[in-house]
Amino acid sequence: MNTEAAASIAATLKNKDLLTLFDFSSDEIKYLLERAETMKTEQKQGKLSTALAGKSLGMIFENASTRTRVSFEVGMTQLGGHALFLSPRDLQIGRGESLRDTAKVLSRYVDAIMIRTNSHEKVEELAEYADIPIINALTDLYHPCQALADLLTVKEHKGTWDGLKACFIGDGNNVAHSWIIACTKLGMDASLAVPKGYEPDAEVWRKIEELALEMGTKVTCTNDPAEAAFKADVVYTDVWTSMGSEAEQDKRLNDFKGFQINEELMSHAADDYIFLHCLPAHRGEEVSAEVIDGSHSVIYDEAENRLHAQKAVLEAVIS
């Protein structure tokens, strides 16, 4: 991307909310990933930006996290800014204060808010009333920050996104949604394989199909994991029992039989496929140890790239 085009795109991103990648153009996503690549290289060289010196990020966590909290907090520090961890116990929303009042007050204190919660509607409401950028760090419908790190990892290991086939095998959840959206935005064909009853949200999938038609890519949803994995360049999965679904664990273990990412299933994929997992992983459930710890796995590069992708987002949206 040339300097003039990059400057133009950077201007469109200032003060922009990151709620879902549906709201970002392909060029905006590519810009963020180029900045993430540059930041990663510079960090390895010992060069750290001070772009966010004097800036603060409020981080609201209603769900536990390892990678999200550490990567955002370290990212703000590396950019010269400061991050505040805020649990419901630390905020009055834990005692019934409205999201509107919380958004209005925090907008007077910090320069952006990152929130990790269950309800996507809650994030949308926060964005409606806040005067600063809102960053969705996970909801029941979307996980856009994870998808950006995934795209960065694919580019590092495949050199391109164009013409690749990606698949997601497992639950049609928030990670699957954002991954398929991300693939479609950047020109990859994408297949999703789920057990019956675990299909993606109907409205989200409708929008994905419309997006694929617009982008000239192909998306499919099947109940056959071998079909989804056929000739796939990138294979992705997530835990079968996500946060909030623990009571369904026994049922899910039964329903997801045949959907484990293992060497037999991966015999259908491209010979040089890469394996992604957003972590935490349950070895022996959704993925075999042979695959996740094998030569095709790039999960630790993927986890590291949460830091670099989020730094690019923070730099882009905070004025």
Short mmCIF file of C-alpha atoms in Angstrom, two decimals:
data_model
loop_
_atom_site.label_atom_id
_atom_site.label_comp_id
_atom_site.label_asym_id
_atom_site.label_seq_id
_atom_site.Cartn_x
_atom_site.Cartn_y
_atom_site.Cartn_z
CA MET A 1 0.00 0.00 0.00
CA ASN A 2 1.51 3.34 -1.04
CA THR A 3 1.99 6.19 1.43
CA GLU A 4 -0.86 8.31 0.08
CA ALA A 5 -3.37 5.46 0.21
CA ALA A 6 -2.21 4.47 3.70
CA ALA A 7 -2.64 8.03 4.98
CA SER A 8 -6.13 8.20 3.51
CA ILE A 9 -7.17 4.94 5.15
CA ALA A 10 -5.57 5.92 8.46
CA ALA A 11 -7.78 9.01 8.51
CA THR A 12 -10.93 6.89 8.15
CA LEU A 13 -9.95 4.74 11.13
CA LYS A 14 -9.50 7.50 13.71
CA ASN A 15 -12.17 7.24 16.41
CA LYS A 16 -13.75 4.24 14.65
CA ASP A 17 -15.36 1.50 16.74
CA LEU A 18 -14.25 -2.09 16.19
CA LEU A 19 -17.40 -4.09 16.89
CA THR A 20 -17.29 -6.52 13.96
CA LEU A 21 -15.19 -6.85 10.82
CA PHE A 22 -18.38 -6.46 8.78
CA ASP A 23 -17.88 -2.72 9.42
CA PHE A 24 -14.34 -2.61 8.02
CA SER A 25 -13.44 -2.53 4.34
CA SER A 26 -10.90 -4.93 2.89
CA ASP A 27 -8.47 -2.02 2.48
CA GLU A 28 -8.90 -0.98 6.12
CA ILE A 29 -8.19 -4.53 7.27
CA LYS A 30 -5.14 -4.76 5.02
CA TYR A 31 -3.88 -1.44 6.37
CA LEU A 32 -4.19 -2.69 9.96
CA LEU A 33 -2.35 -5.89 9.08
CA GLU A 34 0.44 -4.00 7.32
CA ARG A 35 0.87 -1.83 10.40
CA ALA A 36 0.87 -4.95 12.58
CA GLU A 37 3.61 -6.49 10.41
CA THR A 38 5.69 -3.32 10.68
CA MET A 39 5.19 -3.07 14.44
CA LYS A 40 6.18 -6.71 14.90
CA THR A 41 9.38 -6.19 12.90
CA GLU A 42 10.24 -3.00 14.77
CA GLN A 43 9.66 -4.65 18.14
CA LYS A 44 12.05 -7.45 17.23
CA GLN A 45 14.60 -4.72 16.42
CA GLY A 46 14.06 -3.05 19.78
CA LYS A 47 12.14 -0.12 18.32
CA LEU A 48 8.96 0.86 20.16
CA SER A 49 6.55 3.59 19.12
CA THR A 50 5.39 6.35 21.46
CA ALA A 51 2.29 7.01 19.35
CA LEU A 52 -0.05 6.67 22.35
CA ALA A 53 2.05 8.50 24.94
CA GLY A 54 -0.29 10.02 27.51
CA LYS A 55 -3.26 7.96 26.28
CA SER A 56 -5.27 5.51 28.39
CA LEU A 57 -7.32 2.42 27.55
CA GLY A 58 -10.13 1.25 29.81
CA MET A 59 -10.40 -2.56 29.67
CA ILE A 60 -13.75 -3.95 30.85
CA PHE A 61 -13.62 -7.70 31.47
CA GLU A 62 -16.81 -9.60 32.24
CA ASN A 63 -15.14 -12.83 31.09
CA ALA A 64 -11.80 -14.29 32.11
CA SER A 65 -8.90 -14.01 29.70
CA THR A 66 -5.20 -14.73 29.28
CA ARG A 67 -4.27 -13.59 25.77
CA THR A 68 -6.72 -10.70 25.52
CA ARG A 69 -5.80 -9.03 28.78
CA VAL A 70 -2.04 -9.49 28.48
CA SER A 71 -1.84 -8.50 24.81
CA PHE A 72 -3.92 -5.33 25.19
CA GLU A 73 -2.17 -4.26 28.38
CA VAL A 74 1.31 -4.91 27.01
CA GLY A 75 0.32 -3.35 23.69
CA MET A 76 -0.69 -0.08 25.32
CA THR A 77 2.54 -0.05 27.34
CA GLN A 78 4.66 -0.65 24.24
CA LEU A 79 2.90 2.25 22.50
CA GLY A 80 3.69 4.56 25.40
CA GLY A 81 0.19 4.54 26.88
CA HIS A 82 -1.53 3.05 29.90
CA ALA A 83 -4.21 0.37 30.33
CA LEU A 84 -6.64 -0.02 33.23
CA PHE A 85 -8.12 -3.44 34.06
CA LEU A 86 -11.78 -3.01 35.06
CA SER A 87 -13.86 -5.95 36.25
CA PRO A 88 -17.57 -5.63 37.12
CA ARG A 89 -16.43 -5.52 40.76
CA ASP A 90 -14.41 -2.41 39.94
CA LEU A 91 -17.25 -0.63 38.14
CA GLN A 92 -20.69 0.48 39.19
CA ILE A 93 -22.23 -1.50 36.30
CA GLY A 94 -21.70 -4.45 38.64
CA ARG A 95 -24.24 -2.75 40.94
CA GLY A 96 -26.72 -1.70 38.29
CA GLU A 97 -25.37 1.54 36.80
CA SER A 98 -26.53 1.89 33.21
CA LEU A 99 -24.20 1.32 30.28
CA ARG A 100 -25.16 4.78 29.05
CA ASP A 101 -23.86 6.44 32.21
CA THR A 102 -20.77 4.24 32.27
CA ALA A 103 -20.00 5.10 28.64
CA LYS A 104 -20.48 8.83 29.20
CA VAL A 105 -18.31 8.94 32.32
CA LEU A 106 -15.49 6.76 31.00
CA SER A 107 -15.41 8.91 27.85
CA ARG A 108 -14.27 11.78 30.09
CA TYR A 109 -11.41 9.73 31.58
CA VAL A 110 -9.92 7.39 28.95
CA ASP A 111 -9.22 7.53 25.22
CA ALA A 112 -10.78 4.19 24.25
CA ILE A 113 -12.67 1.31 25.85
CA MET A 114 -12.01 -2.37 25.20
CA ILE A 115 -14.74 -4.72 26.43
CA ARG A 116 -14.95 -8.51 26.71
CA THR A 117 -18.47 -9.62 27.53
CA ASN A 118 -21.22 -12.06 26.58
CA SER A 119 -23.84 -9.88 24.96
CA HIS A 120 -23.02 -8.20 21.65
CA GLU A 121 -25.95 -5.87 22.27
CA LYS A 122 -24.12 -4.60 25.33
CA VAL A 123 -21.12 -3.63 23.22
CA GLU A 124 -23.38 -1.92 20.68
CA GLU A 125 -25.07 0.06 23.46
CA LEU A 126 -21.71 1.10 24.89
CA ALA A 127 -20.65 2.30 21.43
CA GLU A 128 -23.90 4.21 20.99
CA TYR A 129 -23.32 6.37 24.05
CA ALA A 130 -19.53 6.60 24.25
CA ASP A 131 -17.66 9.52 22.73
CA ILE A 132 -14.51 7.43 22.27
CA PRO A 133 -13.71 4.27 20.28
CA ILE A 134 -15.10 0.96 21.53
CA ILE A 135 -13.14 -2.22 20.79
CA ASN A 136 -14.93 -5.56 20.95
CA ALA A 137 -12.55 -8.03 22.59
CA LEU A 138 -15.15 -10.86 22.47
CA THR A 139 -18.91 -11.20 22.54
CA ASP A 140 -21.31 -14.06 21.94
CA LEU A 141 -21.41 -13.19 18.22
CA TYR A 142 -17.98 -11.88 17.25
CA HIS A 143 -14.27 -11.96 18.09
CA PRO A 144 -12.75 -9.51 15.57
CA CYS A 145 -9.41 -8.98 17.33
CA GLN A 146 -8.73 -12.70 17.19
CA ALA A 147 -9.56 -12.79 13.48
CA LEU A 148 -7.07 -10.01 12.74
CA ALA A 149 -4.32 -11.98 14.48
CA ASP A 150 -5.37 -15.07 12.49
CA LEU A 151 -5.11 -13.19 9.20
CA LEU A 152 -1.66 -11.91 10.13
CA THR A 153 -0.56 -15.46 10.90
CA VAL A 154 -1.83 -16.76 7.56
CA LYS A 155 0.07 -14.03 5.70
CA GLU A 156 3.28 -14.84 7.59
CA HIS A 157 3.12 -18.54 6.78
CA LYS A 158 1.45 -18.54 3.37
CA GLY A 159 2.71 -15.24 1.98
CA THR A 160 -0.73 -14.26 0.73
CA TRP A 161 -4.45 -14.59 1.33
CA ASP A 162 -5.47 -14.65 -2.32
CA GLY A 163 -6.64 -17.97 -3.64
CA LEU A 164 -6.39 -19.86 -0.37
CA LYS A 165 -9.04 -22.17 1.00
CA ALA A 166 -9.68 -21.90 4.73
CA CYS A 167 -11.92 -24.04 6.88
CA PHE A 168 -13.29 -23.97 10.41
CA ILE A 169 -14.35 -27.26 11.97
CA GLY A 170 -16.29 -27.27 15.23
CA ASP A 171 -18.91 -25.04 16.80
CA GLY A 172 -20.49 -22.29 14.68
CA ASN A 173 -19.63 -19.75 17.36
CA ASN A 174 -18.24 -16.21 17.65
CA VAL A 175 -14.73 -17.28 16.59
CA ALA A 176 -16.11 -19.10 13.56
CA HIS A 177 -18.20 -16.07 12.59
CA SER A 178 -15.30 -13.64 12.71
CA TRP A 179 -12.91 -16.06 11.00
CA ILE A 180 -15.23 -16.64 8.04
CA ILE A 181 -15.91 -12.89 7.74
CA ALA A 182 -12.17 -12.19 7.80
CA CYS A 183 -11.43 -14.82 5.16
CA THR A 184 -14.14 -13.49 2.90
CA LYS A 185 -13.00 -9.88 3.27
CA LEU A 186 -9.50 -10.82 2.11
CA GLY A 187 -10.38 -13.06 -0.80
CA MET A 188 -10.17 -16.55 0.71
CA ASP A 189 -12.77 -19.23 0.08
CA ALA A 190 -14.03 -20.54 3.41
CA SER A 191 -15.86 -23.65 4.55
CA LEU A 192 -17.48 -24.29 7.91
CA ALA A 193 -18.22 -27.77 9.26
CA VAL A 194 -20.46 -28.10 12.31
CA PRO A 195 -22.56 -30.86 13.89
CA LYS A 196 -26.30 -30.57 13.36
CA GLY A 197 -27.70 -28.11 15.85
CA TYR A 198 -24.48 -26.09 16.11
CA GLU A 199 -24.86 -24.03 12.95
CA PRO A 200 -23.76 -20.38 12.90
CA ASP A 201 -26.20 -17.62 13.80
CA ALA A 202 -28.67 -17.42 10.92
CA GLU A 203 -28.50 -13.64 10.51
CA VAL A 204 -24.70 -13.58 10.69
CA TRP A 205 -24.49 -16.35 8.08
CA ARG A 206 -26.91 -14.51 5.79
CA LYS A 207 -24.64 -11.45 5.91
CA ILE A 208 -21.59 -13.64 5.28
CA GLU A 209 -23.20 -15.11 2.16
CA GLU A 210 -24.03 -11.60 0.92
CA LEU A 211 -20.45 -10.52 1.59
CA ALA A 212 -19.06 -13.53 -0.30
CA LEU A 213 -21.24 -12.73 -3.28
CA GLU A 214 -19.97 -9.14 -3.22
CA MET A 215 -16.32 -10.23 -2.87
CA GLY A 216 -16.51 -13.04 -5.43
CA THR A 217 -15.50 -15.71 -2.94
CA LYS A 218 -17.13 -18.98 -1.95
CA VAL A 219 -18.47 -19.88 1.49
CA THR A 220 -20.07 -23.17 2.47
CA CYS A 221 -21.55 -24.66 5.63
CA THR A 222 -21.72 -28.43 5.99
CA ASN A 223 -22.10 -31.17 8.58
CA ASP A 224 -19.23 -33.12 7.01
CA PRO A 225 -15.78 -32.19 8.39
CA ALA A 226 -13.93 -34.12 5.66
CA GLU A 227 -15.75 -32.10 3.02
CA ALA A 228 -14.79 -28.83 4.71
CA ALA A 229 -11.17 -29.92 5.13
CA PHE A 230 -10.75 -31.06 1.52
CA LYS A 231 -7.67 -29.31 0.04
CA ALA A 232 -7.82 -26.67 2.79
CA ASP A 233 -4.71 -24.50 3.14
CA VAL A 234 -5.72 -23.29 6.60
CA VAL A 235 -7.55 -25.41 9.19
CA TYR A 236 -9.03 -23.79 12.30
CA THR A 237 -10.87 -25.06 15.34
CA ASP A 238 -11.92 -23.90 18.80
CA VAL A 239 -12.98 -25.66 21.98
CA TRP A 240 -16.25 -27.54 21.78
CA THR A 241 -17.47 -26.13 25.11
CA SER A 242 -17.00 -22.39 25.34
CA MET A 243 -17.39 -20.17 28.40
CA GLY A 244 -21.00 -20.21 29.54
CA SER A 245 -21.72 -23.64 28.04
CA GLU A 246 -20.05 -25.77 30.70
CA ALA A 247 -23.35 -27.39 31.72
CA GLU A 248 -23.60 -28.83 28.19
CA GLN A 249 -20.14 -30.40 28.19
CA ASP A 250 -21.18 -34.07 28.25
CA LYS A 251 -23.77 -33.52 25.51
CA ARG A 252 -21.30 -31.57 23.39
CA LEU A 253 -18.61 -34.23 23.70
CA ASN A 254 -21.10 -36.71 22.26
CA ASP A 255 -22.48 -34.37 19.57
CA PHE A 256 -19.00 -33.42 18.29
CA LYS A 257 -17.76 -36.99 17.79
CA GLY A 258 -16.10 -37.15 14.39
CA PHE A 259 -15.17 -33.47 14.40
CA GLN A 260 -11.79 -33.79 16.10
CA ILE A 261 -8.88 -32.32 14.14
CA ASN A 262 -6.57 -35.33 13.89
CA GLU A 263 -4.17 -36.84 11.38
CA GLU A 264 -6.89 -38.93 9.73
CA LEU A 265 -9.12 -35.90 9.11
CA MET A 266 -6.14 -33.79 8.04
CA SER A 267 -5.27 -36.32 5.33
CA HIS A 268 -8.02 -34.52 3.35
CA ALA A 269 -6.33 -31.11 3.71
CA ALA A 270 -3.57 -29.68 1.53
CA ASP A 271 -0.19 -31.25 2.20
CA ASP A 272 1.21 -27.95 3.50
CA TYR A 273 -1.83 -26.84 5.51
CA ILE A 274 -1.38 -24.75 8.65
CA PHE A 275 -3.36 -25.33 11.83
CA LEU A 276 -4.88 -22.50 13.87
CA HIS A 277 -6.51 -22.51 17.30
CA CYS A 278 -7.44 -19.39 19.27
CA LEU A 279 -6.59 -21.14 22.58
CA PRO A 280 -7.08 -22.32 25.26
CA ALA A 281 -7.12 -25.82 23.76
CA HIS A 282 -8.28 -29.17 25.12
CA ARG A 283 -5.88 -31.69 23.65
CA GLY A 284 -7.64 -34.97 22.96
CA GLU A 285 -11.02 -33.28 22.48
CA GLU A 286 -11.31 -30.83 19.58
CA VAL A 287 -7.75 -31.50 18.41
CA SER A 288 -5.28 -34.35 18.83
CA ALA A 289 -1.89 -33.71 20.41
CA GLU A 290 -0.24 -34.93 17.20
CA VAL A 291 -1.77 -32.06 15.22
CA ILE A 292 -1.65 -29.19 17.71
CA ASP A 293 1.94 -29.99 18.68
CA GLY A 294 2.97 -31.06 15.19
CA SER A 295 4.77 -29.37 12.31
CA HIS A 296 1.61 -27.89 10.78
CA SER A 297 0.63 -26.03 13.96
CA VAL A 298 1.29 -22.28 14.15
CA ILE A 299 -0.73 -21.63 17.30
CA TYR A 300 1.99 -19.80 19.22
CA ASP A 301 2.72 -17.43 16.33
CA GLU A 302 -1.05 -16.88 16.20
CA ALA A 303 -1.19 -16.12 19.93
CA GLU A 304 1.75 -13.71 19.69
CA ASN A 305 0.08 -11.93 16.80
CA ARG A 306 -2.77 -10.88 19.07
CA LEU A 307 -0.29 -8.36 20.49
CA HIS A 308 0.79 -6.92 17.15
CA ALA A 309 -2.69 -6.84 15.57
CA GLN A 310 -4.15 -5.11 18.61
CA LYS A 311 -1.35 -2.57 18.71
CA ALA A 312 -2.24 -1.69 15.13
CA VAL A 313 -5.90 -1.29 16.10
CA LEU A 314 -5.08 0.85 19.13
CA GLU A 315 -2.79 3.12 17.15
CA ALA A 316 -5.36 3.44 14.38
CA VAL A 317 -8.51 4.24 16.36
CA ILE A 318 -7.19 6.35 19.25
CA SER A 319 -6.78 10.02 18.39
#
